[in-house]
Amino acid sequence: MPLGRVIEEPVPLAAGRVSLRVVRPRDAEPLRQLLVNNRGWLQRWEATHPSGRSVVPGSTSMRPTIRLYRKQLKAGSGVPFVVLFDNTVVGQLSISELSGGALQSSQIGYWISEHVAGQGIAPTAVALAMDYVFTVLGLHRVEICIRPENTASLRVVEKLGMRSEGRRNAYIHIDGDWRDHECFVALREEGPMLARLERGGGSRV
């Protein structure tokens, strides 16, 4: 296992009207409907397969994907959350690329529905997840990789005061081509992240 141990299913994490909980089978249809409703909002940022054989998000049931996510939790390789606003599912957040040993690192990826954008949901959700990574999983480092055109996500890492470590060229296949990404990092000793966000963060990008 990447961490050398099983990850216990975390209790829900909450701050105000925003919360995270591990994805469940009952989330399949709400998530599928959000993906359908947000095609225009999300398509530019969605991962695709270089072969062109990608499945359009929302076009099939989410149940097999959710089963895979939950297997990753049991295997210690990832922690899959849904993002809730006022107890309603409005997006997803995943902690992935978990590494133990000498690296002690992870990555976070996320999306929220357009209809709730601009209300501080994404920065709060990311801060909750990062504090979980640092305090519960005990890891040292979190990375978030963002396309340079994604101004909304760049604003999230700016609010959290994350540090830029530069561009990764042709890093991930997104929306039909290999896309550059900017890498932003926070370390455990720089937290807690939710408190930093509430203080106003501070731009370090």
mmCIF file of N, CA, C and O in Angstrom, residues 2 5 46 57 125:
data_model
loop_
_atom_site.group_PDB
_atom_site.id
_atom_site.type_symbol
_atom_site.label_atom_id
_atom_site.label_comp_id
_atom_site.label_asym_id
_atom_site.label_seq_id
_atom_site.Cartn_x
_atom_site.Cartn_y
_atom_site.Cartn_z
ATOM 1 N N PRO A 2 0.435 2.293 -0.696
ATOM 2 C CA PRO A 2 1.242 3.511 -0.761
ATOM 3 C C PRO A 2 1.614 4.070 0.603
ATOM 4 O O PRO A 2 2.702 4.578 0.796
ATOM 5 N N ARG A 5 -0.486 1.289 5.165
ATOM 6 C CA ARG A 5 -1.548 1.007 6.137
ATOM 7 C C ARG A 5 -2.901 1.270 5.488
ATOM 8 O O ARG A 5 -3.001 1.995 4.505
ATOM 9 N N GLU A 46 -11.524 18.624 -17.777
ATOM 10 C CA GLU A 46 -11.690 17.203 -17.520
ATOM 11 C C GLU A 46 -10.590 16.368 -18.186
ATOM 12 O O GLU A 46 -10.234 16.591 -19.343
ATOM 13 N N PRO A 57 -18.266 12.303 -19.201
ATOM 14 C CA PRO A 57 -18.754 12.297 -17.818
ATOM 15 C C PRO A 57 -20.263 12.533 -17.758
ATOM 16 O O PRO A 57 -20.793 13.425 -18.409
ATOM 17 N N ALA A 125 -13.398 23.711 0.999
ATOM 18 C CA ALA A 125 -13.295 22.257 0.840
ATOM 19 C C ALA A 125 -11.844 21.810 0.741
ATOM 20 O O ALA A 125 -11.437 20.814 1.353
#
